[in-house]
Short mmCIF file of C-alpha atoms and ligand atoms in Angstrom, two decimals:
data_model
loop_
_atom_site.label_atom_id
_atom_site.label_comp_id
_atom_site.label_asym_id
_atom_site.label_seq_id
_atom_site.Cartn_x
_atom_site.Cartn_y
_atom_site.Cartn_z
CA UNK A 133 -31.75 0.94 26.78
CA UNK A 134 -31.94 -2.45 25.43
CA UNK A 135 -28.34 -3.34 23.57
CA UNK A 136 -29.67 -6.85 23.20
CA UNK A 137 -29.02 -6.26 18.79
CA UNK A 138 -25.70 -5.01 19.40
CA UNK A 139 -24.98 -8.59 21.67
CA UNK A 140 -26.48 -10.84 19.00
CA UNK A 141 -24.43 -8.88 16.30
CA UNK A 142 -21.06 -9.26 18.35
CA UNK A 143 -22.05 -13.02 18.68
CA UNK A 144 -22.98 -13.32 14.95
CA UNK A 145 -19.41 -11.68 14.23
CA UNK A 146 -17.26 -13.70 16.67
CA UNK A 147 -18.84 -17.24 15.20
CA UNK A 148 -18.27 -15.99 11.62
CA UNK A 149 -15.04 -15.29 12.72
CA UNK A 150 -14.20 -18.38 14.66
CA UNK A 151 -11.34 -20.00 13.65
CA UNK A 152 -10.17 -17.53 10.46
CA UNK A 153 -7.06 -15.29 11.19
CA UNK A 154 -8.38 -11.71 11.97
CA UNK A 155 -6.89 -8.24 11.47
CA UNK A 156 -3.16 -7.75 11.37
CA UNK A 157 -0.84 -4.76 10.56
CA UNK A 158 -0.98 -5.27 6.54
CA UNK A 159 -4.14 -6.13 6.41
CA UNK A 160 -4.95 -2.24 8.17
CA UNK A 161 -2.32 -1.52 5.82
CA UNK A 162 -4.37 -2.65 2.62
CA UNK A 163 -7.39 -1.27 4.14
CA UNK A 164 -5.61 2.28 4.11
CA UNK A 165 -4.10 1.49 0.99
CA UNK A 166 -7.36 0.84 -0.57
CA UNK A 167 -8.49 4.33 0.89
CA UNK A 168 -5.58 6.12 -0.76
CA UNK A 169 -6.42 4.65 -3.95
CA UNK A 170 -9.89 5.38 -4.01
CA UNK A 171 -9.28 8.60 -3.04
CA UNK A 172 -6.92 8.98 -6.05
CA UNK A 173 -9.12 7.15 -8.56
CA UNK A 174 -11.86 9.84 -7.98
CA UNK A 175 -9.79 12.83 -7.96
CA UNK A 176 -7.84 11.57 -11.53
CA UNK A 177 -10.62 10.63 -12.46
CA UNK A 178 -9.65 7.34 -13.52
CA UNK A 179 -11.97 4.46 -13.07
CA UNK A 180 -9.72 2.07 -14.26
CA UNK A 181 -7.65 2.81 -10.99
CA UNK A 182 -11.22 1.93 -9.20
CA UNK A 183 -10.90 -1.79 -9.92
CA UNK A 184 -7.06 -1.59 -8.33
CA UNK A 185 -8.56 -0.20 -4.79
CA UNK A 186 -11.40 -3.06 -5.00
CA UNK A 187 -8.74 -5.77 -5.90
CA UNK A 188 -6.81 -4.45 -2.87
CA UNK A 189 -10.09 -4.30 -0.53
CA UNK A 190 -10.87 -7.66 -1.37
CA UNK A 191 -7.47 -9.18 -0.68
CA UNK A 192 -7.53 -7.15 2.52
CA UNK A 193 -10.91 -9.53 3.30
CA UNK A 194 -9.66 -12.22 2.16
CA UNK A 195 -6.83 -12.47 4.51
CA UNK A 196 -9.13 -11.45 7.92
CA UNK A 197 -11.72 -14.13 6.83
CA UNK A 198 -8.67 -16.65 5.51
CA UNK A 199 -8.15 -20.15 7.68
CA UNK A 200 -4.80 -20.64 6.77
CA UNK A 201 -3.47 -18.80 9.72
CA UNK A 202 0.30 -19.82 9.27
CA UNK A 203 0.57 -18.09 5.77
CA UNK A 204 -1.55 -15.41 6.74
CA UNK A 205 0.94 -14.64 10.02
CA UNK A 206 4.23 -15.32 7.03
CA UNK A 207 2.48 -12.90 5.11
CA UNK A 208 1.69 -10.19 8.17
CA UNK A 209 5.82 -10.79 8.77
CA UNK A 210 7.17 -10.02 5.83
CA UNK A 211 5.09 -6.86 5.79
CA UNK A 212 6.64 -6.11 9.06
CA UNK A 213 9.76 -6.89 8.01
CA UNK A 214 9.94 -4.27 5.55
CA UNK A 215 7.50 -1.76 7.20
CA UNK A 216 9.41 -1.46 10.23
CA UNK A 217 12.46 0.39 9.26
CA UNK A 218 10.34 2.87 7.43
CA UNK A 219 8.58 3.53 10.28
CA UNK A 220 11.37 3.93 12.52
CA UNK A 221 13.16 5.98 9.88
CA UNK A 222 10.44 8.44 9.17
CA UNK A 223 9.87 8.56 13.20
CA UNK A 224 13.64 9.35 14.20
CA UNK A 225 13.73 12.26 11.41
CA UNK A 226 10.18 13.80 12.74
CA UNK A 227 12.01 13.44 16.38
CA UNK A 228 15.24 15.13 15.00
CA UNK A 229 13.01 17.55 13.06
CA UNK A 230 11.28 18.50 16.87
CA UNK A 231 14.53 18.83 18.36
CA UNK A 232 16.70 20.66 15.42
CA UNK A 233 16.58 23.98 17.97
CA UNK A 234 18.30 22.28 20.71
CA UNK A 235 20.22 19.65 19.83
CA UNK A 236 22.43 18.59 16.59
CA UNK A 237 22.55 15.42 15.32
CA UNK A 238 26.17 13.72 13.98
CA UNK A 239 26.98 10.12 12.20
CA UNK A 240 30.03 8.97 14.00
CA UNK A 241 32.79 8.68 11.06
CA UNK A 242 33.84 5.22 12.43
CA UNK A 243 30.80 2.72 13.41
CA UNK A 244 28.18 5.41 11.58
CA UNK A 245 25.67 5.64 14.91
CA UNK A 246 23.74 8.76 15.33
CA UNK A 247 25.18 11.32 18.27
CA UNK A 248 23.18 14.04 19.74
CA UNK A 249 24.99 17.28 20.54
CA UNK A 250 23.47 20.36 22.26
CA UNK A 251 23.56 23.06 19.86
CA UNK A 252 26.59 25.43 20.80
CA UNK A 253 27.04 27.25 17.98
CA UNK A 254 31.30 26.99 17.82
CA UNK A 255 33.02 23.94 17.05
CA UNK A 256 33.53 20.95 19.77
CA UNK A 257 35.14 17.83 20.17
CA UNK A 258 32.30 15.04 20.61
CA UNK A 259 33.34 11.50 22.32
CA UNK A 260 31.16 8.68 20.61
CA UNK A 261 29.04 7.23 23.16
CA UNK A 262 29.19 3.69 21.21
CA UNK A 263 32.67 3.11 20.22
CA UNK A 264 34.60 5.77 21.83
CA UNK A 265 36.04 7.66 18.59
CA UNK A 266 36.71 11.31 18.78
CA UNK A 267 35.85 13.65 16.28
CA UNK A 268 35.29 17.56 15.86
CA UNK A 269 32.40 18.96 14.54
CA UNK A 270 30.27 22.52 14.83
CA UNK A 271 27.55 22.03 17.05
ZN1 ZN B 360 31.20 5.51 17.03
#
């Protein structure tokens, strides 16, 4: 089978794309962001909210095909900055949610870090595995 189209297009793509910052985690974020709201704008019914999704599509190619790499990487940083501990926070309650038959989960009273008890069901004294407090709980 002759690819040879598919090898020209790559090529086309990669000197458009020479020197110009690429994909990064917000800019998939917009892109998904965009879908939401396009999804949303047909279901409401609400063209208006049309031109928000296309605004946010645009901005999403304007960063990928954007020179200015350093304020494009700032940009992609802050994102991270604030997307990372929602990620981690919805990910440690989906692992807790897996686990809730096996295992309890406590907040240490003193330095607040998360302890995992197997569940017992009668009340036992639990040794924090960060800063050593004691403390009873039912597990
Ligand atoms: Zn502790």
């Amino acid at each position: 089978m002759h690819m040879k189209w598919l090898y020209k297009l790559i090529e086309w793509f990669r000197r458009v794309m020479y020197g110009r910052y690429g994909s990064d985690q917000l800019s998939v974020a917009l892109l998904i962001f965009y879908i939401i709201v396009v999804l949303f704008a047909q279901f409401l019914r609400m063209p208006a909210l049309l031109i928000v999704g296309y605004a946010i599509l645009i901005i999403s190619f304007f960063r990928m095909l954007s020179k200015n790499i350093s304020a494009r990487r700032k940009e992609n940083e802050l994102f991270l900055k604030v997307y990372r501990p929602v990620k981690s926070f919805f990910k440690t309650r989906i692992i807790r949610f897996k686990q809730r038959k096996q295992y309890r989960f406590f907040r240490c009273p003193t330095c607040k870090t998360t302890v995992r008890v197997p569940k017992l069901g009668k009340k036992i004294s639990i040794t924090c595995p960060h800063c050593g407090n004691k403390f009873t709980k039912k597990a």
